[in-house]
PDB file of N, CA and C in Angstrom:
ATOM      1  N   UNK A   1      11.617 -68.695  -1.484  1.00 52.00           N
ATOM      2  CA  UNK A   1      10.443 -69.290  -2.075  1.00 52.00           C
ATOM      3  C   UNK A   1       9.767 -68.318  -3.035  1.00 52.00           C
ATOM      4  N   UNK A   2       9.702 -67.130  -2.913  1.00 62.00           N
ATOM      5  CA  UNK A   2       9.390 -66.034  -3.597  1.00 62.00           C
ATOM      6  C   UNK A   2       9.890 -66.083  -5.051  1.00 62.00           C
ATOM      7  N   UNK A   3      10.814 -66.281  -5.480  1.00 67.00           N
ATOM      8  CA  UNK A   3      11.209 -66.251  -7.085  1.00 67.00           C
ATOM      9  C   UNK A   3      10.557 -67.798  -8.066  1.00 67.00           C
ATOM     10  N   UNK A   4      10.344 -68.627  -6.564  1.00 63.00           N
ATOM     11  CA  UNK A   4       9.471 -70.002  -7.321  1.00 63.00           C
ATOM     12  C   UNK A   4       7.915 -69.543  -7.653  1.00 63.00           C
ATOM     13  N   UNK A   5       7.603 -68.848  -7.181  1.00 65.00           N
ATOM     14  CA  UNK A   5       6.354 -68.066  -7.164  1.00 65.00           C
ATOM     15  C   UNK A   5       6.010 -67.416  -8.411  1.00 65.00           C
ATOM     16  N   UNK A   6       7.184 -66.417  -8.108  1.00 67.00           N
ATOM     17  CA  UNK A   6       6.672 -65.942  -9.093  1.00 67.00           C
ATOM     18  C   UNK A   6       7.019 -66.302 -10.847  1.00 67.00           C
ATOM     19  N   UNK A   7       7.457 -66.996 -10.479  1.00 64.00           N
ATOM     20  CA  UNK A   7       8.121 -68.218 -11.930  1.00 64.00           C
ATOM     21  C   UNK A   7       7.183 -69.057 -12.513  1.00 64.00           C
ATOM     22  N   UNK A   8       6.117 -69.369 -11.321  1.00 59.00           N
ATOM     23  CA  UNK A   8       4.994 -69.982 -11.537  1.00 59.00           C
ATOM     24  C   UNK A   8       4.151 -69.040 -12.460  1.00 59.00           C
ATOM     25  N   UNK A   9       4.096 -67.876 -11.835  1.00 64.00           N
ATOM     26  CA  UNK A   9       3.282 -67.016 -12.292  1.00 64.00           C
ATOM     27  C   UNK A   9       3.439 -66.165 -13.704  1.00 64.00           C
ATOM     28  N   UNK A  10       4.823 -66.211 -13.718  1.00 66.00           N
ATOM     29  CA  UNK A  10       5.253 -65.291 -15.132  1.00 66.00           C
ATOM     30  C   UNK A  10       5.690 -66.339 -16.065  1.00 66.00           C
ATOM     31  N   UNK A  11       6.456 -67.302 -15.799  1.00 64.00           N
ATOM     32  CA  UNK A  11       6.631 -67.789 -17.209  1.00 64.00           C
ATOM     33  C   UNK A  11       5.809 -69.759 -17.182  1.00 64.00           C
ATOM     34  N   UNK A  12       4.979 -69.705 -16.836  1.00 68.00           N
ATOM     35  CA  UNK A  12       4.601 -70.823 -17.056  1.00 68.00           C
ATOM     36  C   UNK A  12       2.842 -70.453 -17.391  1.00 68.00           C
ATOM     37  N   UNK A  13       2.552 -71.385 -18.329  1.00 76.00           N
ATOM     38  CA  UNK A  13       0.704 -71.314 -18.922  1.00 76.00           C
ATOM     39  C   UNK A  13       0.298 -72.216 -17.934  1.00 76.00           C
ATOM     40  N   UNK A  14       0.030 -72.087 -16.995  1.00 75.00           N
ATOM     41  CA  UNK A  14      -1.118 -72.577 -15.876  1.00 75.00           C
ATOM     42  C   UNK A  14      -2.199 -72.836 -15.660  1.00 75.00           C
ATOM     43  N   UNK A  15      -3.147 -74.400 -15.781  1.00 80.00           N
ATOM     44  CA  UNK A  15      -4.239 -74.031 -15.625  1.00 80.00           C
ATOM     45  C   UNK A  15      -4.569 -74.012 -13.922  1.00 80.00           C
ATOM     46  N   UNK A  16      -5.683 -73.842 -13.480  1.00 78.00           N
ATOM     47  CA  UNK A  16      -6.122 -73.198 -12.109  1.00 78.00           C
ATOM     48  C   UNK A  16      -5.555 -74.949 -11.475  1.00 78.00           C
ATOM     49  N   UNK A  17      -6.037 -75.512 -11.960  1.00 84.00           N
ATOM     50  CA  UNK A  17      -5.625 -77.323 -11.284  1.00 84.00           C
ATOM     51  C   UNK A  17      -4.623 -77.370 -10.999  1.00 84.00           C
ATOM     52  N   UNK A  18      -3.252 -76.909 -12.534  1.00 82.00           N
ATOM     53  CA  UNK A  18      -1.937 -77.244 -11.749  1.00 82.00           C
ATOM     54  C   UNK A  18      -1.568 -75.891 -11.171  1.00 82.00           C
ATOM     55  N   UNK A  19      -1.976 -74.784 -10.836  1.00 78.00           N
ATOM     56  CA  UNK A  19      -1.239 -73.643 -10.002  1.00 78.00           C
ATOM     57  C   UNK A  19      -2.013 -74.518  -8.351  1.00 78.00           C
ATOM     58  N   UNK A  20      -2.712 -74.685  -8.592  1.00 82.00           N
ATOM     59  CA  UNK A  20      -3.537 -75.390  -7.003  1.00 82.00           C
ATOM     60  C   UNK A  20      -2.732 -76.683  -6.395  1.00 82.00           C
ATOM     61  N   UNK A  21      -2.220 -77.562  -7.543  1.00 84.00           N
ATOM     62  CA  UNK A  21      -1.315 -78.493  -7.331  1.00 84.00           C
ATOM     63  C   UNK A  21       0.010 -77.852  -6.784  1.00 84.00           C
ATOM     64  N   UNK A  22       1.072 -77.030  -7.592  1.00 82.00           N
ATOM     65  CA  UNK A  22       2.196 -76.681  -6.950  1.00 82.00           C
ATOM     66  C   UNK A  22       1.902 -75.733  -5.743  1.00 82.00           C
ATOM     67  N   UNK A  23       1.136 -75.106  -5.317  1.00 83.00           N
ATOM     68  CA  UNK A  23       0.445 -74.180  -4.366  1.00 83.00           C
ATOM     69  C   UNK A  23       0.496 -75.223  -3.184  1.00 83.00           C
ATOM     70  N   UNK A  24      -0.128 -76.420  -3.619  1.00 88.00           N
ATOM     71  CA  UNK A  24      -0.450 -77.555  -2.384  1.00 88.00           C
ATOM     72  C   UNK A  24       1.192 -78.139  -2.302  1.00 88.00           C
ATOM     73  N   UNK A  25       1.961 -78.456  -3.219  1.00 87.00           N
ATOM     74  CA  UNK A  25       3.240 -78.897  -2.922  1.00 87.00           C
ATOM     75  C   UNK A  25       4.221 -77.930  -2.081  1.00 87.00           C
ATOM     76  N   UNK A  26       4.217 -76.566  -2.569  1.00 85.00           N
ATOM     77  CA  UNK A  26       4.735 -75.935  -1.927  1.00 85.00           C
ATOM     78  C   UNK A  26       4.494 -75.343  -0.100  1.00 85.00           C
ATOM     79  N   UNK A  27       3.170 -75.779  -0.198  1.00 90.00           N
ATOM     80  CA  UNK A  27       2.801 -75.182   1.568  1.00 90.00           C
ATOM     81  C   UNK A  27       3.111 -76.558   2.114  1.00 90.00           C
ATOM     82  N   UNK A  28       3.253 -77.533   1.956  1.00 91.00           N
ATOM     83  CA  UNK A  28       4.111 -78.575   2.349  1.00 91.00           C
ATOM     84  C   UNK A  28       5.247 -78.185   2.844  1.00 91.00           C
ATOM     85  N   UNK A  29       6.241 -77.741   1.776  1.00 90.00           N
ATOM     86  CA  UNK A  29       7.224 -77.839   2.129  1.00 90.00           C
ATOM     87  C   UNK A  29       7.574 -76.260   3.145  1.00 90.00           C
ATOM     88  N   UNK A  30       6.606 -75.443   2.930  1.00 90.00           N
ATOM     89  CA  UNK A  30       6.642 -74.252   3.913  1.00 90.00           C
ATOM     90  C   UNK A  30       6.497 -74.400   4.981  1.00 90.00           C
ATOM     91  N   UNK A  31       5.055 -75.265   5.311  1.00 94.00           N
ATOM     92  CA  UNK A  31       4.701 -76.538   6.983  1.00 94.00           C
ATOM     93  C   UNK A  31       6.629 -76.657   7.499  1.00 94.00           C
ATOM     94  N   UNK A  32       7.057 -77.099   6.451  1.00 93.00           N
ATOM     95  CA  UNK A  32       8.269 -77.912   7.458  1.00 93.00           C
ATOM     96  C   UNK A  32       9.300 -77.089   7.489  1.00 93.00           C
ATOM     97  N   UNK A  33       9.565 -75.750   6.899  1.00 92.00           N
ATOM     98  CA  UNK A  33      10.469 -74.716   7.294  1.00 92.00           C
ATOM     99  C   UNK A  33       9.889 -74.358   8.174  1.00 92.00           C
ATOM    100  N   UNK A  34       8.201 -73.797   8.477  1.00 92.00           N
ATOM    101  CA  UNK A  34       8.277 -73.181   9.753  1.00 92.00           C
ATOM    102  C   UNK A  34       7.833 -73.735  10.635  1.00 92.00           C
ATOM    103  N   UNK A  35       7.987 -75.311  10.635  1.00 92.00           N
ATOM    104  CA  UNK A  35       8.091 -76.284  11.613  1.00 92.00           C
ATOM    105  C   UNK A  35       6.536 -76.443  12.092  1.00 92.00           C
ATOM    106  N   UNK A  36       5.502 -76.182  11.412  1.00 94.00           N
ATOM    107  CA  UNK A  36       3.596 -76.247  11.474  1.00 94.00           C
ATOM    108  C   UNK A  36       3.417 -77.633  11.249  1.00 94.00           C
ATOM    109  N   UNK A  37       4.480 -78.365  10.497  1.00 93.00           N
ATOM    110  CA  UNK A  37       4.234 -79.630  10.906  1.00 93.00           C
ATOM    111  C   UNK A  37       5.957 -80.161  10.808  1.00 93.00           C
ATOM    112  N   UNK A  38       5.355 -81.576  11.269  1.00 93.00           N
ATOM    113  CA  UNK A  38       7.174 -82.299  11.308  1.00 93.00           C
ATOM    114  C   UNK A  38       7.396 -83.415  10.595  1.00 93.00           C
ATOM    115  N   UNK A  39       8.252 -83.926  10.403  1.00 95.00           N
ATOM    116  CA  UNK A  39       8.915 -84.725   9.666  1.00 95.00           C
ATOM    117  C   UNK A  39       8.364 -86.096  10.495  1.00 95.00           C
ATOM    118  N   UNK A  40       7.335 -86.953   9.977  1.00 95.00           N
ATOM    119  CA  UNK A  40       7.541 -88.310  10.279  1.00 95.00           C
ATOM    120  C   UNK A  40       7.750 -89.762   9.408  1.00 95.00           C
ATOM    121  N   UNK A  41       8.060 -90.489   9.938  1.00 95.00           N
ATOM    122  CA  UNK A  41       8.370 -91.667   9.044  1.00 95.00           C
ATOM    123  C   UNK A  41       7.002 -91.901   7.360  1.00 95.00           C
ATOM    124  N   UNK A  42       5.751 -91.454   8.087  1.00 95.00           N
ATOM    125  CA  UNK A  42       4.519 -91.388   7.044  1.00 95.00           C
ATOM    126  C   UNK A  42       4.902 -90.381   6.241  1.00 95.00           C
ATOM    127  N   UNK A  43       5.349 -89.098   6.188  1.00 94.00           N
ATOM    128  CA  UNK A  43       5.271 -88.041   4.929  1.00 94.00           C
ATOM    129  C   UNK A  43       7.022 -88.140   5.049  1.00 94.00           C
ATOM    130  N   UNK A  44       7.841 -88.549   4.892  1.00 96.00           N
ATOM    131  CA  UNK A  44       9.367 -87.813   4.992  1.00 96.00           C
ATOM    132  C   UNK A  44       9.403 -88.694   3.527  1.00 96.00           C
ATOM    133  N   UNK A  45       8.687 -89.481   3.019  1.00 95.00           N
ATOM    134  CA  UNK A  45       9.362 -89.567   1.470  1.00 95.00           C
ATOM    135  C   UNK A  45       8.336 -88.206   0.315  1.00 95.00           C
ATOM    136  N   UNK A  46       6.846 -88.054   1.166  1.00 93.00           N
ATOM    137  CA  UNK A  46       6.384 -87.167  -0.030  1.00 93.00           C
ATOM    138  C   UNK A  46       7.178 -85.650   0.163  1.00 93.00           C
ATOM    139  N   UNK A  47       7.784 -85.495   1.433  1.00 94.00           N
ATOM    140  CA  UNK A  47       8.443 -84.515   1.303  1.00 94.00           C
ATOM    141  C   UNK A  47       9.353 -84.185   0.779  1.00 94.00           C
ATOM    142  N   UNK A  48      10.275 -85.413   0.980  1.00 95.00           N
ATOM    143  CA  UNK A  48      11.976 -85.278   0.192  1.00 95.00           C
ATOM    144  C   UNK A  48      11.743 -85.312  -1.697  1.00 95.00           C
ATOM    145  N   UNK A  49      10.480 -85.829  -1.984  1.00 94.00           N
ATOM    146  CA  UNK A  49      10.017 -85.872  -3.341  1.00 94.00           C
ATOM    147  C   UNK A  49       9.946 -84.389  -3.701  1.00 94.00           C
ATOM    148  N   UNK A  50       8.987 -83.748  -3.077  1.00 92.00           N
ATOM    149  CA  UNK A  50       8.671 -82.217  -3.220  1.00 92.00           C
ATOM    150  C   UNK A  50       9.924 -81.430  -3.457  1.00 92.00           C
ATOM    151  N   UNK A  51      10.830 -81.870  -2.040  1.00 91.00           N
ATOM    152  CA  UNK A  51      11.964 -81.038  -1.781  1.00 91.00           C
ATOM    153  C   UNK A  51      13.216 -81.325  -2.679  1.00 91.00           C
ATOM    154  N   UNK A  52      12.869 -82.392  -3.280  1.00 92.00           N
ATOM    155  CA  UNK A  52      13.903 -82.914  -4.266  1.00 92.00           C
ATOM    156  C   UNK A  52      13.743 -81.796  -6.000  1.00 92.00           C
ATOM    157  N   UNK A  53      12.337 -81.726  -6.180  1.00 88.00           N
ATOM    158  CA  UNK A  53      11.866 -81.385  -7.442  1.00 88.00           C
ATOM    159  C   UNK A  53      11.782 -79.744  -7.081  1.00 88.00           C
ATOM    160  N   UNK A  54      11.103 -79.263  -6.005  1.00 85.00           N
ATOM    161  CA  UNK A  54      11.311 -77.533  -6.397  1.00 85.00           C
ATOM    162  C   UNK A  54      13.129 -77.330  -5.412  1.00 85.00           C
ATOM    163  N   UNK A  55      14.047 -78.592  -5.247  1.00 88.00           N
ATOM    164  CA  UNK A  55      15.290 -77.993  -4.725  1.00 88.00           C
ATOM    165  C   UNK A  55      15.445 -76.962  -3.437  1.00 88.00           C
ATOM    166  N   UNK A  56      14.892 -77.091  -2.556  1.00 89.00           N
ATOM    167  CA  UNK A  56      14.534 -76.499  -1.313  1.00 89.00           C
ATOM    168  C   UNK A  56      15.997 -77.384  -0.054  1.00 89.00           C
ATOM    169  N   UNK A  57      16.881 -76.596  -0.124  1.00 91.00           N
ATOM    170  CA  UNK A  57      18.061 -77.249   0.782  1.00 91.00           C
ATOM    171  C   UNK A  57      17.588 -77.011   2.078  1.00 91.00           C
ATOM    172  N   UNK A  58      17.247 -75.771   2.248  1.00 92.00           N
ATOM    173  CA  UNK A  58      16.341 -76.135   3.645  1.00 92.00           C
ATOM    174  C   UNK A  58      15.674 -76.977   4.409  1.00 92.00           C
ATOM    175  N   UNK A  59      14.751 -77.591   4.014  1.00 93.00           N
ATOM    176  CA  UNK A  59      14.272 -78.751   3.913  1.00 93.00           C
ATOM    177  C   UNK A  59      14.930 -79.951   3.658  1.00 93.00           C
ATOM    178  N   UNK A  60      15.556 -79.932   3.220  1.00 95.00           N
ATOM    179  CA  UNK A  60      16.646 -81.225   2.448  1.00 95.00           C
ATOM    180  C   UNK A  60      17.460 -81.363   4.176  1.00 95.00           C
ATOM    181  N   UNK A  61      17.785 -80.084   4.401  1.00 95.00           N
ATOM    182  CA  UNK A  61      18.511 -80.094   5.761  1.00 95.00           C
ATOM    183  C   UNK A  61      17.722 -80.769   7.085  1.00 95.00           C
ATOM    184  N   UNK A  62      16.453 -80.143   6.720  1.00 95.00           N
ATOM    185  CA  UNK A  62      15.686 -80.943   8.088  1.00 95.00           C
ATOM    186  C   UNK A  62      15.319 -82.678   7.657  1.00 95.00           C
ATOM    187  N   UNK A  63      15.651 -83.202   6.531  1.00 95.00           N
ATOM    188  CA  UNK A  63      14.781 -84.486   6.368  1.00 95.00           C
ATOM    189  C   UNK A  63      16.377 -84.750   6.743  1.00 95.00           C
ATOM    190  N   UNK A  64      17.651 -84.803   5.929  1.00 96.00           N
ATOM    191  CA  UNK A  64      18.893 -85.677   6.939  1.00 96.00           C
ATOM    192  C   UNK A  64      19.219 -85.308   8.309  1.00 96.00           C
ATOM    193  N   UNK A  65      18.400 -84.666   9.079  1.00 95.00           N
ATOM    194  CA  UNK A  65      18.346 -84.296  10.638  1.00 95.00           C
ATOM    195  C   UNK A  65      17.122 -85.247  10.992  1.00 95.00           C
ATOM    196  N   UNK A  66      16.118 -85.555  10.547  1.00 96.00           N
ATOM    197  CA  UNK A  66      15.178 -86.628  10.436  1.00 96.00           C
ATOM    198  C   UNK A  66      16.038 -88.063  10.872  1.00 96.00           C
ATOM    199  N   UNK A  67      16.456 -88.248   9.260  1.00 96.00           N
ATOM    200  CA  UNK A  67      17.154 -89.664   9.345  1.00 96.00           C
ATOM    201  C   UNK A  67      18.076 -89.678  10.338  1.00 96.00           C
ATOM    202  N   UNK A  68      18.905 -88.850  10.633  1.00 96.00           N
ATOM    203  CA  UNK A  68      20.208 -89.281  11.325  1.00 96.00           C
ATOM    204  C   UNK A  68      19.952 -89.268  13.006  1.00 96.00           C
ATOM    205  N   UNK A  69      18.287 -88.497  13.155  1.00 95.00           N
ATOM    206  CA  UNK A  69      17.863 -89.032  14.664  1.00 95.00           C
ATOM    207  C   UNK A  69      17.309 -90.404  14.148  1.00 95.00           C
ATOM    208  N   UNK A  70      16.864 -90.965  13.523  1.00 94.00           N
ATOM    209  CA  UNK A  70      16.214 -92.276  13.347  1.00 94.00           C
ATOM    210  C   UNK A  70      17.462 -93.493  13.466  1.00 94.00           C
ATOM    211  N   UNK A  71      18.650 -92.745  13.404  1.00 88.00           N
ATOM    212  CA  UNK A  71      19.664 -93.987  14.248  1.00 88.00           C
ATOM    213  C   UNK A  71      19.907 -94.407  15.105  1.00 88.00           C
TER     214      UNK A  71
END
């Protein structure tokens, strides 16, 4: 997660709104690596959205461990 960071920080013109926006997308998807919150039927699409756009396989791993208990 560290090189998304700082990618944010070095090559993108940021105003304080959208560094606060990807800041809020990203502790999302940090919640569900270190399991502070879990995957339920209510957030498992804003997550796989998140996890789709900053590419986080980690995560990608826990949402088809999601679905495939939901069988």
């Amino acid at each position: 997660m560290s090189p998304l960071v700082a990618d944010w920080l070095e090559n993108e013109n940021l105003t304080h709104l959208q560094l606060d926006t990807k800041w809020q997308d990203m502790r999302l998807l940090l919640d569900v690596m270190t399991k502070n919150i879990q995957i339920t039927l209510n957030n498992v699409h804003a997550v796989a959205e998140q996890s789709k756009f900053y590419q986080t396989k980690q995560v990608d791993t826990v949402i088809e461990e999601f679905w495939a208990a939901q069988q």
